[in-house]
Amino acid sequence: MEYPEAWSPLPQQEGVTAAYVDEATGSGLYIAEEDFVEIGLGESTLEQYVELTETYLTSLGGLEMISSEPAETANGFPVMILDFSMTVEDENLHGRRLMYVYQDSVGFNATYLTLEADFSALEPEIADSFDTFQMTE
């Protein structure tokens, strides 16, 4: 998956496969791959993965799910796009997450998170980035 060219990689974080930041705005992209068997979930469909994720995210408090919509990337991959808002330390944030499941055993998610005030300017880049998603072995 491509990400905005000017963004910088962040150091490796636990539970995150890769992360990138726009140092000018603080906007971030966080990518994670989850082995369902390894985390005790077993096989799971995309719908089950999304439901579990929505339940977990809303349990954190201060987070509101705006929408959860099925989509297809330009490369033909069926994905779900979650849109959410949250408040962290008096900052209103807006996030958008692409979710995909590979062979019912690996979950992939990529989450853009930015200040609410910056979201509309970033939205076209998010759409372009999500559209480049593809699986490689």
PDB file of C-alpha atoms in Angstrom:
ATOM      1  CA  MET A   1       0.000   0.000   0.000  1.00  0.00           C
ATOM      2  CA  GLU A   2       1.374   3.370  -0.929  1.00  0.00           C
ATOM      3  CA  TYR A   3       1.389   6.249   1.552  1.00  0.00           C
ATOM      4  CA  PRO A   4       2.027   9.996   1.144  1.00  0.00           C
ATOM      5  CA  GLU A   5       5.560  10.400  -0.216  1.00  0.00           C
ATOM      6  CA  ALA A   6       6.656  13.158   2.187  1.00  0.00           C
ATOM      7  CA  TRP A   7       5.719  11.159   5.297  1.00  0.00           C
ATOM      8  CA  SER A   8       8.479   9.707   7.471  1.00  0.00           C
ATOM      9  CA  PRO A   9       8.640   6.176   8.885  1.00  0.00           C
ATOM     10  CA  LEU A  10       8.282   5.871  12.650  1.00  0.00           C
ATOM     11  CA  PRO A  11      10.335   3.491  14.813  1.00  0.00           C
ATOM     12  CA  GLN A  12       8.899  -0.015  15.222  1.00  0.00           C
ATOM     13  CA  GLN A  13       6.103  -0.170  17.810  1.00  0.00           C
ATOM     14  CA  GLU A  14       4.590  -3.225  19.477  1.00  0.00           C
ATOM     15  CA  GLY A  15       1.507  -4.403  17.603  1.00  0.00           C
ATOM     16  CA  VAL A  16       2.246  -2.184  14.590  1.00  0.00           C
ATOM     17  CA  THR A  17       3.850  -3.591  11.435  1.00  0.00           C
ATOM     18  CA  ALA A  18       4.732  -0.156  10.034  1.00  0.00           C
ATOM     19  CA  ALA A  19       3.909   3.461  10.818  1.00  0.00           C
ATOM     20  CA  TYR A  20       4.426   6.773   9.044  1.00  0.00           C
ATOM     21  CA  VAL A  21       3.918  10.378  10.108  1.00  0.00           C
ATOM     22  CA  ASP A  22       3.454  13.746   8.476  1.00  0.00           C
ATOM     23  CA  GLU A  23       5.792  15.757  10.662  1.00  0.00           C
ATOM     24  CA  ALA A  24       4.105  19.046   9.669  1.00  0.00           C
ATOM     25  CA  THR A  25       0.624  18.061  10.881  1.00  0.00           C
ATOM     26  CA  GLY A  26       1.216  15.076  13.143  1.00  0.00           C
ATOM     27  CA  SER A  27      -1.099  12.956  10.992  1.00  0.00           C
ATOM     28  CA  GLY A  28      -0.200   9.283  11.042  1.00  0.00           C
ATOM     29  CA  LEU A  29      -0.652   6.011   9.216  1.00  0.00           C
ATOM     30  CA  TYR A  30      -0.498   2.822  11.287  1.00  0.00           C
ATOM     31  CA  ILE A  31      -0.411  -0.595   9.608  1.00  0.00           C
ATOM     32  CA  ALA A  32      -0.904  -3.896  11.412  1.00  0.00           C
ATOM     33  CA  GLU A  33      -1.064  -7.527  10.359  1.00  0.00           C
ATOM     34  CA  GLU A  34      -2.695  -9.929  12.804  1.00  0.00           C
ATOM     35  CA  ASP A  35      -2.366 -13.717  12.705  1.00  0.00           C
ATOM     36  CA  PHE A  36      -5.801 -14.811  13.952  1.00  0.00           C
ATOM     37  CA  VAL A  37      -4.574 -18.180  15.256  1.00  0.00           C
ATOM     38  CA  GLU A  38      -1.651 -16.560  17.082  1.00  0.00           C
ATOM     39  CA  ILE A  39      -3.948 -14.089  18.873  1.00  0.00           C
ATOM     40  CA  GLY A  40      -6.472 -16.804  19.760  1.00  0.00           C
ATOM     41  CA  LEU A  41      -9.205 -15.775  17.332  1.00  0.00           C
ATOM     42  CA  GLY A  42      -9.059 -18.766  15.003  1.00  0.00           C
ATOM     43  CA  GLU A  43     -10.433 -18.427  11.504  1.00  0.00           C
ATOM     44  CA  SER A  44     -12.472 -15.294  10.894  1.00  0.00           C
ATOM     45  CA  THR A  45     -14.295 -13.606   8.050  1.00  0.00           C
ATOM     46  CA  LEU A  46     -13.849  -9.951   7.193  1.00  0.00           C
ATOM     47  CA  GLU A  47     -17.237  -9.200   8.755  1.00  0.00           C
ATOM     48  CA  GLN A  48     -16.268 -10.932  12.016  1.00  0.00           C
ATOM     49  CA  TYR A  49     -12.915  -9.116  12.071  1.00  0.00           C
ATOM     50  CA  VAL A  50     -14.659  -5.768  11.579  1.00  0.00           C
ATOM     51  CA  GLU A  51     -17.255  -6.512  14.276  1.00  0.00           C
ATOM     52  CA  LEU A  52     -14.563  -7.483  16.772  1.00  0.00           C
ATOM     53  CA  THR A  53     -12.552  -4.371  15.911  1.00  0.00           C
ATOM     54  CA  GLU A  54     -15.572  -2.063  16.251  1.00  0.00           C
ATOM     55  CA  THR A  55     -16.435  -3.608  19.630  1.00  0.00           C
ATOM     56  CA  TYR A  56     -12.857  -3.173  20.843  1.00  0.00           C
ATOM     57  CA  LEU A  57     -12.488   0.396  19.589  1.00  0.00           C
ATOM     58  CA  THR A  58     -15.763   1.598  21.079  1.00  0.00           C
ATOM     59  CA  SER A  59     -14.895  -0.046  24.409  1.00  0.00           C
ATOM     60  CA  LEU A  60     -11.931   2.335  24.700  1.00  0.00           C
ATOM     61  CA  GLY A  61     -14.298   5.234  25.379  1.00  0.00           C
ATOM     62  CA  GLY A  62     -14.214   8.604  23.693  1.00  0.00           C
ATOM     63  CA  LEU A  63     -14.480   6.950  20.284  1.00  0.00           C
ATOM     64  CA  GLU A  64     -17.498   7.179  18.010  1.00  0.00           C
ATOM     65  CA  MET A  65     -17.962   4.957  14.973  1.00  0.00           C
ATOM     66  CA  ILE A  66     -19.227   7.078  12.076  1.00  0.00           C
ATOM     67  CA  SER A  67     -19.551   4.396   9.411  1.00  0.00           C
ATOM     68  CA  SER A  68     -18.442   0.955   8.287  1.00  0.00           C
ATOM     69  CA  GLU A  69     -18.757   0.385   4.542  1.00  0.00           C
ATOM     70  CA  PRO A  70     -17.731  -2.450   2.224  1.00  0.00           C
ATOM     71  CA  ALA A  71     -15.532  -1.396  -0.694  1.00  0.00           C
ATOM     72  CA  GLU A  72     -13.280  -2.833  -3.358  1.00  0.00           C
ATOM     73  CA  THR A  73      -9.780  -1.536  -4.068  1.00  0.00           C
ATOM     74  CA  ALA A  74      -8.560  -0.732  -7.579  1.00  0.00           C
ATOM     75  CA  ASN A  75      -6.777  -4.099  -7.462  1.00  0.00           C
ATOM     76  CA  GLY A  76     -10.069  -5.909  -6.768  1.00  0.00           C
ATOM     77  CA  PHE A  77      -9.618  -6.677  -3.078  1.00  0.00           C
ATOM     78  CA  PRO A  78     -12.807  -6.690  -0.967  1.00  0.00           C
ATOM     79  CA  VAL A  79     -12.222  -4.472   2.070  1.00  0.00           C
ATOM     80  CA  MET A  80     -14.152  -2.656   4.762  1.00  0.00           C
ATOM     81  CA  ILE A  81     -13.601   1.031   5.426  1.00  0.00           C
ATOM     82  CA  LEU A  82     -14.269   2.240   8.966  1.00  0.00           C
ATOM     83  CA  ASP A  83     -14.658   5.933   9.690  1.00  0.00           C
ATOM     84  CA  PHE A  84     -14.456   7.127  13.290  1.00  0.00           C
ATOM     85  CA  SER A  85     -13.834  10.120  15.504  1.00  0.00           C
ATOM     86  CA  MET A  86     -12.263  10.280  18.918  1.00  0.00           C
ATOM     87  CA  THR A  87     -11.077  12.729  21.529  1.00  0.00           C
ATOM     88  CA  VAL A  88      -7.611  12.372  23.036  1.00  0.00           C
ATOM     89  CA  GLU A  89      -6.326  14.922  25.543  1.00  0.00           C
ATOM     90  CA  ASP A  90      -8.891  17.510  24.387  1.00  0.00           C
ATOM     91  CA  GLU A  91      -7.935  17.020  20.717  1.00  0.00           C
ATOM     92  CA  ASN A  92     -10.660  15.994  18.263  1.00  0.00           C
ATOM     93  CA  LEU A  93      -9.259  13.349  15.933  1.00  0.00           C
ATOM     94  CA  HIS A  94     -10.685  11.695  12.831  1.00  0.00           C
ATOM     95  CA  GLY A  95      -9.635   8.279  11.605  1.00  0.00           C
ATOM     96  CA  ARG A  96     -10.235   6.051   8.641  1.00  0.00           C
ATOM     97  CA  ARG A  97      -9.286   2.362   8.628  1.00  0.00           C
ATOM     98  CA  LEU A  98      -9.037  -0.127   5.769  1.00  0.00           C
ATOM     99  CA  MET A  99      -9.536  -3.747   6.836  1.00  0.00           C
ATOM    100  CA  TYR A 100      -8.878  -6.931   4.883  1.00  0.00           C
ATOM    101  CA  VAL A 101      -8.774 -10.643   5.731  1.00  0.00           C
ATOM    102  CA  TYR A 102      -6.483 -13.070   3.922  1.00  0.00           C
ATOM    103  CA  GLN A 103      -7.572 -16.729   3.766  1.00  0.00           C
ATOM    104  CA  ASP A 104      -9.656 -16.348   6.963  1.00  0.00           C
ATOM    105  CA  SER A 105      -6.452 -16.393   9.015  1.00  0.00           C
ATOM    106  CA  VAL A 106      -4.638 -13.051   8.719  1.00  0.00           C
ATOM    107  CA  GLY A 107      -6.146  -9.647   9.306  1.00  0.00           C
ATOM    108  CA  PHE A 108      -4.659  -6.528   7.776  1.00  0.00           C
ATOM    109  CA  ASN A 109      -5.590  -3.019   8.802  1.00  0.00           C
ATOM    110  CA  ALA A 110      -4.253   0.384   7.857  1.00  0.00           C
ATOM    111  CA  THR A 111      -5.408   3.388   9.885  1.00  0.00           C
ATOM    112  CA  TYR A 112      -4.985   7.044   9.078  1.00  0.00           C
ATOM    113  CA  LEU A 113      -5.425   9.313  12.100  1.00  0.00           C
ATOM    114  CA  THR A 114      -5.356  13.107  12.037  1.00  0.00           C
ATOM    115  CA  LEU A 115      -6.780  16.181  13.715  1.00  0.00           C
ATOM    116  CA  GLU A 116     -10.413  16.702  12.752  1.00  0.00           C
ATOM    117  CA  ALA A 117      -9.486  20.089  11.274  1.00  0.00           C
ATOM    118  CA  ASP A 118      -6.982  18.421   8.897  1.00  0.00           C
ATOM    119  CA  PHE A 119      -9.134  15.471   7.831  1.00  0.00           C
ATOM    120  CA  SER A 120     -10.855  16.922   4.756  1.00  0.00           C
ATOM    121  CA  ALA A 121      -7.493  17.959   3.253  1.00  0.00           C
ATOM    122  CA  LEU A 122      -6.075  14.459   3.874  1.00  0.00           C
ATOM    123  CA  GLU A 123      -9.145  12.552   2.671  1.00  0.00           C
ATOM    124  CA  PRO A 124      -8.149  12.373  -1.047  1.00  0.00           C
ATOM    125  CA  GLU A 125      -4.707  11.010  -0.108  1.00  0.00           C
ATOM    126  CA  ILE A 126      -6.328   8.400   2.141  1.00  0.00           C
ATOM    127  CA  ALA A 127      -8.594   7.256  -0.696  1.00  0.00           C
ATOM    128  CA  ASP A 128      -5.655   7.063  -3.124  1.00  0.00           C
ATOM    129  CA  SER A 129      -3.539   5.169  -0.577  1.00  0.00           C
ATOM    130  CA  PHE A 130      -6.292   2.651   0.203  1.00  0.00           C
ATOM    131  CA  ASP A 131      -6.871   2.093  -3.507  1.00  0.00           C
ATOM    132  CA  THR A 132      -3.250   0.900  -3.926  1.00  0.00           C
ATOM    133  CA  PHE A 133      -3.651  -1.903  -1.363  1.00  0.00           C
ATOM    134  CA  GLN A 134      -2.645  -5.324  -2.652  1.00  0.00           C
ATOM    135  CA  MET A 135      -1.471  -8.637  -1.223  1.00  0.00           C
ATOM    136  CA  THR A 136       1.977  -9.949  -2.017  1.00  0.00           C
ATOM    137  CA  GLU A 137       3.355 -13.259  -0.873  1.00  0.00           C
TER     138      GLU A 137
END
